[in-house]
Coordinates of C-alpha atoms and ligand atoms in Angstrom, one line a residue:
M1 CA 75.5 28.2 75.2
E2 CA 74.0 31.7 75.1
L3 CA 72.7 31.2 78.6
V4 CA 76.1 30.1 79.9
I5 CA 77.7 33.3 78.5
K6 CA 75.0 35.4 80.0
I7 CA 75.5 33.9 83.5
I8 CA 79.3 34.2 83.3
L9 CA 79.0 37.8 82.3
S10 CA 76.6 38.7 85.2
F11 CA 78.9 36.9 87.5
T12 CA 82.0 39.0 86.5
F13 CA 79.8 42.0 86.8
I14 CA 79.1 41.2 90.5
L15 CA 82.8 40.8 91.2
S16 CA 83.8 44.0 89.4
T17 CA 81.2 46.2 91.3
H18 CA 82.5 44.7 94.5
Q19 CA 85.9 46.1 93.7
I20 CA 84.7 49.6 92.7
Q21 CA 83.0 49.9 96.1
A22 CA 86.0 48.9 98.1
Q23 CA 87.4 52.5 98.4
K24 CA 86.6 53.6 101.9
N25 CA 87.2 56.7 103.8
H26 CA 89.7 56.2 106.6
C27 CA 89.1 59.5 108.4
P28 CA 86.5 59.2 111.2
P29 CA 84.5 62.3 112.0
Q30 CA 85.6 64.3 115.1
Y31 CA 83.4 65.4 117.9
C32 CA 83.7 68.3 120.3
G33 CA 83.0 66.8 123.7
T34 CA 79.5 65.4 123.8
N35 CA 78.3 67.7 121.0
P36 CA 76.9 65.4 118.4
L37 CA 77.7 67.7 115.5
P38 CA 80.1 65.7 113.3
I39 CA 83.2 67.6 112.3
R40 CA 84.7 66.2 109.1
F41 CA 86.5 67.3 106.0
P42 CA 87.1 70.2 105.1
F43 CA 86.8 71.0 108.8
T44 CA 89.1 69.7 111.5
L45 CA 89.4 70.1 115.3
Q46 CA 92.7 71.5 116.4
G47 CA 94.7 69.4 118.9
Q48 CA 92.9 66.1 118.3
Q49 CA 94.8 63.1 117.0
Q50 CA 93.8 62.0 113.5
P51 CA 95.0 59.3 111.1
Q52 CA 97.6 60.4 108.5
N53 CA 96.2 62.5 105.6
C54 CA 93.1 63.4 107.6
G55 CA 93.7 67.0 108.2
G56 CA 91.3 69.8 107.4
Y57 CA 91.6 72.4 104.7
P58 CA 93.4 75.6 105.5
G59 CA 91.1 78.1 107.2
F60 CA 88.7 75.4 108.3
S61 CA 90.0 74.5 111.7
F62 CA 88.0 74.8 115.0
T63 CA 89.1 74.8 118.6
C64 CA 86.9 73.1 121.1
S65 CA 85.4 75.2 123.9
G66 CA 82.7 74.6 126.5
D67 CA 79.4 76.5 126.5
I68 CA 77.4 77.5 129.6
E69 CA 75.9 74.0 129.9
G70 CA 79.4 72.5 129.8
R71 CA 78.8 70.9 126.4
G72 CA 81.6 71.1 123.9
V73 CA 81.2 73.7 121.2
P74 CA 83.4 74.1 118.2
L75 CA 84.8 77.6 118.0
L76 CA 85.8 79.2 114.7
T77 CA 88.3 82.1 114.8
L78 CA 87.9 84.4 111.8
P79 CA 90.9 86.6 111.1
Y80 CA 90.2 90.2 112.2
S81 CA 86.7 89.3 113.3
G82 CA 87.1 87.2 116.5
N83 CA 85.6 84.0 117.7
F84 CA 82.3 82.5 116.7
S85 CA 80.5 79.4 118.0
V86 CA 79.4 76.8 115.5
R87 CA 75.7 75.8 115.8
Y88 CA 75.5 73.7 112.6
I89 CA 77.3 72.7 109.5
N90 CA 75.4 71.8 106.3
Y91 CA 77.9 69.8 104.4
L92 CA 75.6 69.3 101.4
M93 CA 74.9 73.0 101.0
Q94 CA 78.4 74.0 102.2
E95 CA 76.9 76.3 104.7
I96 CA 78.0 77.1 108.3
Q97 CA 75.7 78.6 110.9
L98 CA 77.5 80.7 113.6
Y99 CA 76.5 82.5 116.7
D100 CA 78.4 84.7 119.2
P101 CA 79.6 83.0 122.3
D102 CA 79.2 86.3 124.1
G103 CA 75.6 86.7 123.0
C104 CA 75.9 89.9 120.9
L105 CA 76.3 88.9 117.3
P106 CA 75.6 92.5 116.0
Q107 CA 78.7 93.6 117.8
K108 CA 80.7 90.9 116.0
L109 CA 79.1 91.7 112.7
M110 CA 80.3 95.3 112.9
A111 CA 83.9 94.1 112.9
L112 CA 83.3 91.2 110.4
N113 CA 85.9 91.1 107.6
L114 CA 85.8 87.9 105.6
T115 CA 88.7 88.9 103.3
S116 CA 91.2 86.4 104.7
S117 CA 88.7 83.6 105.4
P118 CA 87.4 80.9 103.0
F119 CA 83.8 81.9 103.9
E120 CA 81.4 84.2 102.1
A121 CA 78.2 85.9 103.1
M122 CA 75.1 84.7 101.3
Y123 CA 73.7 88.2 101.0
M124 CA 74.9 91.6 102.2
D125 CA 72.5 94.4 103.1
E126 CA 73.5 98.0 103.9
F127 CA 72.3 98.8 107.4
V128 CA 72.1 102.2 109.1
F129 CA 72.4 102.0 112.8
L130 CA 70.5 104.7 114.7
S131 CA 70.8 105.5 118.3
C132 CA 67.4 106.7 119.5
P133 CA 66.0 107.8 122.9
R134 CA 64.0 104.8 124.3
A135 CA 60.8 106.9 124.5
A136 CA 61.0 107.6 120.7
V137 CA 60.9 104.0 119.7
A138 CA 58.5 102.8 122.3
G139 CA 55.2 101.8 120.7
T140 CA 56.5 102.2 117.1
G141 CA 56.9 98.5 116.7
L142 CA 60.4 98.9 115.4
A143 CA 62.8 96.1 116.3
T144 CA 65.8 97.2 118.4
V145 CA 69.2 95.6 118.7
D146 CA 69.0 95.1 122.5
C147 CA 72.6 94.2 123.2
L148 CA 73.9 97.5 121.7
G149 CA 71.5 99.7 123.6
N150 CA 71.6 101.0 127.2
A151 CA 69.2 102.3 129.8
T152 CA 68.5 105.5 127.9
S153 CA 69.1 104.8 124.2
A154 CA 67.9 102.0 122.0
V155 CA 69.7 101.0 118.8
V156 CA 67.6 100.6 115.6
A157 CA 69.2 98.9 112.6
T158 CA 67.4 99.6 109.3
T159 CA 68.0 99.1 105.6
S160 CA 65.5 101.8 104.7
G161 CA 66.9 105.2 103.9
T162 CA 63.4 106.7 104.2
L163 CA 63.1 105.4 107.8
A164 CA 66.6 106.6 108.7
G165 CA 65.8 110.1 107.4
S166 CA 62.5 110.3 109.2
M167 CA 63.8 109.5 112.6
S168 CA 64.8 113.0 113.5
M169 CA 65.2 112.2 117.2
C170 CA 67.9 109.6 116.5
T171 CA 71.5 110.1 115.6
T172 CA 73.1 107.9 113.0
M173 CA 75.9 105.8 114.5
F174 CA 77.2 104.2 111.4
K175 CA 76.3 102.6 108.0
L176 CA 77.6 99.1 107.4
P177 CA 77.1 96.2 105.0
I178 CA 75.9 93.3 107.2
P179 CA 75.6 89.6 106.0
V180 CA 72.0 88.5 106.1
S181 CA 70.0 85.5 105.1
W182 CA 66.5 85.9 103.7
D183 CA 64.6 84.1 106.4
D184 CA 65.9 85.8 109.6
G185 CA 64.2 89.2 109.0
G186 CA 63.7 89.4 112.8
G187 CA 61.3 92.3 113.5
G188 CA 58.9 94.0 111.1
G189 CA 60.0 94.1 107.6
G190 CA 59.0 95.0 104.1
G191 CA 59.7 92.7 101.3
S192 CA 63.0 90.7 101.0
G193 CA 66.0 92.9 100.8
D194 CA 64.3 95.9 102.4
W195 CA 63.7 95.4 106.1
L196 CA 62.4 98.3 108.0
S197 CA 64.2 97.3 111.1
S198 CA 65.9 94.1 112.3
D199 CA 67.0 92.9 115.7
L200 CA 69.8 91.1 113.9
G201 CA 69.0 88.2 116.2
G202 CA 69.4 85.4 113.7
D203 CA 72.5 83.3 113.4
L204 CA 75.2 84.3 110.9
R205 CA 75.1 82.0 108.0
L206 CA 78.2 81.8 105.8
T207 CA 78.9 79.6 102.8
W208 CA 82.1 78.3 101.3
S209 CA 82.9 77.4 97.7
F210 CA 86.3 75.7 98.0
P211 CA 86.9 72.8 98.4
D212 CA 83.8 71.9 96.4
C213 CA 82.4 68.7 97.8
K214 CA 78.7 69.3 97.0
G215 CA 78.7 66.7 94.2
C216 CA 80.4 64.1 96.4
E217 CA 78.0 64.8 99.4
A218 CA 75.0 64.6 97.1
R219 CA 76.1 61.1 96.0
G220 CA 76.3 60.0 99.6
G221 CA 80.1 60.2 99.9
V222 CA 82.5 62.1 102.1
C223 CA 85.3 64.3 100.7
G224 CA 88.9 63.9 101.9
Y225 CA 92.5 64.2 100.9
D226 CA 93.5 61.7 98.3
R227 CA 95.8 59.2 100.1
N228 CA 97.7 58.6 96.9
S229 CA 98.2 62.2 95.9
T230 CA 101.4 64.0 96.9
V231 CA 100.0 67.4 96.0
G232 CA 97.0 67.4 98.4
G233 CA 94.4 66.5 95.9
I234 CA 90.8 65.8 97.0
T235 CA 88.7 62.7 96.3
C236 CA 85.3 61.3 97.2
Y237 CA 85.1 58.4 99.6
F238 CA 82.2 56.1 100.2
H239 CA 81.1 54.4 103.3
H240 CA 79.8 51.1 102.1
E241 CA 80.1 48.8 105.2
K242 CA 76.5 47.7 105.0
G243 CA 76.4 47.5 101.2
K244 CA 79.6 45.4 101.2
R245 CA 78.2 43.0 103.8
G246 CA 75.1 42.7 101.6
L247 CA 77.3 42.0 98.6
E248 CA 79.2 39.2 100.5
V249 CA 75.9 37.5 101.2
F250 CA 74.8 38.1 97.7
K251 CA 78.0 36.7 96.2
I252 CA 77.5 33.4 98.2
I253 CA 73.9 33.2 97.0
A254 CA 74.9 34.1 93.5
L255 CA 77.6 31.4 93.6
S256 CA 75.1 28.8 94.8
I257 CA 72.8 29.7 91.9
V258 CA 75.5 30.2 89.2
I259 CA 77.5 27.0 89.6
P260 CA 74.5 24.6 89.4
A261 CA 73.1 26.8 86.6
I262 CA 76.3 26.4 84.6
L263 CA 76.4 22.6 85.2
C264 CA 72.7 22.4 84.3
S265 CA 73.1 24.3 81.1
I266 CA 76.1 22.1 80.1
C267 CA 73.9 19.0 80.7
I268 CA 71.2 20.6 78.7
S269 CA 73.5 21.4 75.8
C270 CA 74.8 17.8 75.7
F271 CA 71.3 16.5 75.9
T272 CA 70.2 18.6 73.0
C273 CA 73.2 17.2 71.0
I274 CA 72.2 13.7 71.6
V275 CA 68.4 14.0 71.1
E276 CA 68.4 16.5 68.3
R277 CA 64.8 16.2 67.4
R278 CA 63.5 16.9 70.8
A279 CA 65.9 19.7 71.4
A280 CA 63.4 22.5 70.6
R281 CA 60.7 21.1 73.0
N282 CA 63.3 20.5 75.7
R283 CA 64.7 24.0 75.5
A284 CA 61.2 25.5 75.7
A285 CA 60.5 23.4 78.8
T286 CA 63.6 24.4 80.6
V287 CA 63.0 27.6 82.5
A288 CA 66.2 29.7 82.7
P289 CA 67.1 30.7 86.2
P290 CA 66.4 34.3 86.8
P291 CA 69.4 36.6 86.2
P292 CA 71.0 37.8 89.5
Q293 CA 69.5 41.1 90.6
P294 CA 71.7 44.0 91.6
P295 CA 72.0 44.1 95.4
A296 CA 69.2 46.1 97.1
M297 CA 70.1 48.9 99.5
V298 CA 69.4 47.9 103.0
G299 CA 66.8 50.2 104.5
L300 CA 65.0 50.1 107.8
D301 CA 61.6 48.6 108.4
E302 CA 58.5 50.7 109.1
S303 CA 58.3 49.8 112.8
T304 CA 62.0 50.9 113.4
I305 CA 61.4 54.2 111.5
E306 CA 58.2 54.8 113.5
S307 CA 60.0 54.2 116.8
Y308 CA 62.2 57.3 116.1
K309 CA 61.1 60.4 117.9
K310 CA 58.7 62.7 116.0
V311 CA 58.6 66.5 116.8
V312 CA 56.1 69.1 115.7
L313 CA 57.8 72.4 115.4
G314 CA 56.4 75.2 117.5
E315 CA 56.1 78.9 116.5
S316 CA 59.7 79.5 117.8
K317 CA 61.0 76.8 115.4
R318 CA 63.3 75.7 118.1
L319 CA 64.9 72.4 117.1
P320 CA 66.4 69.8 119.4
G321 CA 70.1 68.9 119.0
P322 CA 72.6 70.2 116.5
N323 CA 70.2 71.1 113.7
G324 CA 70.1 74.0 111.3
V325 CA 67.0 75.8 110.0
T326 CA 67.0 73.9 106.7
C327 CA 66.0 70.3 106.1
P328 CA 69.2 68.8 104.7
I329 CA 67.3 66.5 102.5
C330 CA 64.8 68.7 100.6
L331 CA 66.8 71.9 101.4
V332 CA 63.6 73.8 102.4
D333 CA 63.6 75.8 105.6
Y334 CA 61.5 74.5 108.4
C335 CA 58.2 76.2 109.2
P336 CA 56.1 76.2 112.4
K337 CA 53.9 73.0 112.6
D338 CA 56.3 71.0 110.4
E339 CA 56.6 67.4 111.5
L340 CA 60.2 66.4 112.0
R341 CA 61.8 63.1 112.8
C342 CA 65.1 62.8 114.7
I343 CA 67.5 59.9 114.5
P344 CA 68.1 58.9 118.1
E345 CA 71.8 58.3 118.2
C346 CA 73.1 61.5 116.4
Q347 CA 70.0 63.7 117.1
H348 CA 69.9 64.9 113.5
C349 CA 66.4 65.9 112.5
F350 CA 64.7 66.2 109.1
H351 CA 61.2 66.6 107.7
S352 CA 59.5 63.4 108.7
E353 CA 58.3 62.7 105.1
C354 CA 61.8 63.3 103.8
V355 CA 63.7 61.1 106.2
D356 CA 61.1 58.3 106.3
E357 CA 61.6 58.0 102.5
W358 CA 65.4 58.0 103.0
L359 CA 65.4 55.4 105.8
R360 CA 63.3 53.0 103.8
L361 CA 66.2 52.8 101.3
N362 CA 69.2 53.5 103.6
S363 CA 69.9 52.6 107.1
S364 CA 72.3 55.5 107.8
C365 CA 71.7 59.1 108.9
P366 CA 71.7 61.2 105.6
L367 CA 73.9 63.8 107.3
C368 CA 76.6 62.1 109.3
R369 CA 76.3 58.7 107.6
N370 CA 76.3 57.0 111.0
S371 CA 74.1 54.0 111.0
P372 CA 71.4 54.3 113.8
S373 CA 72.1 50.9 115.0
H374 CA 75.9 51.5 115.1
P375 CA 76.2 55.2 116.2
L376 CA 79.9 56.1 116.2
E377 CA 81.1 53.2 114.1
A378 CA 84.6 54.2 112.9
V379 CA 85.0 54.1 109.1
Ligands
LIG401 C1 89.4 83.1 120.5 O1 89.6 81.7 120.9 C2 91.0 81.4 121.1 C3 91.0 79.9 121.4 O2 90.0 79.5 122.3 C4 91.6 82.2 122.2 O3 92.9 81.9 122.4 C5 91.5 83.7 121.8 O4 91.9 84.5 122.9 C6 90.0 84.0 121.5 N1 90.0 85.4 120.9 C7 89.1 86.3 121.3 C8 89.2 87.6 120.6 O5 88.3 86.1 122.2
LIG402 C1 89.5 93.5 105.7 O1 90.9 93.3 106.1 C2 91.8 93.5 105.0 C3 93.2 93.1 105.6 O2 93.4 93.6 106.8 C4 91.8 94.9 104.5 O3 92.7 95.1 103.5 C5 90.4 95.2 104.0 O4 90.3 96.6 103.7 C6 89.4 94.9 105.1 N1 88.1 95.1 104.6 C7 87.1 95.8 105.2 C8 85.8 95.9 104.5 O5 87.3 96.3 106.3
LIG403 C1 73.8 105.3 126.2 O1 74.3 105.3 124.8 C2 74.4 106.6 124.3 C3 74.9 106.5 122.9 O2 74.7 105.3 122.4 C4 75.3 107.5 125.1 O3 75.3 108.8 124.6 C5 74.8 107.5 126.5 O4 75.7 108.3 127.4 C6 74.6 106.1 127.1 N1 74.0 106.2 128.4 C7 74.4 105.5 129.5 C8 73.6 105.7 130.7 O5 75.4 104.7 129.4
LIG404 C1 95.5 54.4 95.7 O1 96.4 53.5 95.0 C2 95.9 52.1 95.1 C3 97.0 51.3 94.4 O2 97.8 52.0 93.6 C4 94.6 52.0 94.4 O3 94.1 50.7 94.5 C5 93.6 52.9 95.1 O4 92.4 52.9 94.4 C6 94.1 54.4 95.1 N1 93.2 55.1 95.9 C7 92.8 56.3 95.6 C8 91.9 57.0 96.5 O5 93.0 56.8 94.5

């Protein structure tokens, strides 16, 4: 009888997990033209039709513009600061990587005011901008901000007061706090936080704290407005198409094991009643069917994983496709000679050892959750 109860319990467990996983996101990601960067909550693309309750969070909307190659590029307009092109969005770290569509980010940084935007700079550093005669900086190894200079003067941006004081041939243009990230030191530099001079050539990296979806993303979900909430609450949705299909199959298998098992154990119980003496021996001889295992995640096989393109990063650390400077899985910045693997359909790249491990357990891209075999499968 104990056996029967056990089986019935595990059977109801299967049914109940099936119900928990039924909550699906109904908001498909948006795309700007052919740009494979997925735009999803809290971001939205203005002027594109979306299902009800699928809007973005205030301050998180993009317009779609074309770049020089004609590819769509999401454009973020920051109040008081102008337009920025979006290179990459790290939903897990809640970080957005921006560049200037006009090619002179330092110019934009001078006017940057994040007061009325939901974004924050990771780090700020006080820079002194010096205008120097070209001859004075030639051969010094100092990095110059090329797009601010002209034929006769070069602009040097430095965080070092000593350097600024010693450059007697230069005139101080202005002193400004500039958002920086530790790893785009550009030209020569001292330790972190004290760069001698910078070309300010790296992308602008900003973070956001609200809405906080880090926990949801880390569990493999996607944040969105709660369909049931009238006050615009946020909830975590899961994309379990594959898992659910696996569960259906598993349920059928479980049923075909459980029903004969129940019948079997009833027979055994009766039999033990009738032949009391032999009961002990009989029970020992009857091997209980193994308890149903929880469904395994459906990963990809080695040969499929191996067939995805592998890239070895060069010194320039230039990545193909819409990729940031950080591996979204291990959250470590890429270094030259790192081996990356890219998922063919969405072109998202990761450290090869990180993504291989992931793909053995999951068949979807860890970033956009698109399954490589079904690229833009609507949720
Ligand atoms: C920013 O982009 C919007 C939409 O594309 C455009 O209407 C606006 O004029 C742009 N602003 C600047 C300062 O370029
Ligand atoms: C940013 O803009 C706000 C609103 O216009 C203003 O009050 C604030 O002083 C500005 N901050 C900076 C650093 O310019
Ligand atoms: C170059 O810029 C400096 C100041 O930044 C200015 O004084 C000078 O007139 C400019 N020269 C030319 C040729 O535009
Ligand atoms: C919305 O309400 C329905 C029925 O009341 C419930 O089954 C569902 O889980 C709720 N969804 C969310 C996201 O809370």
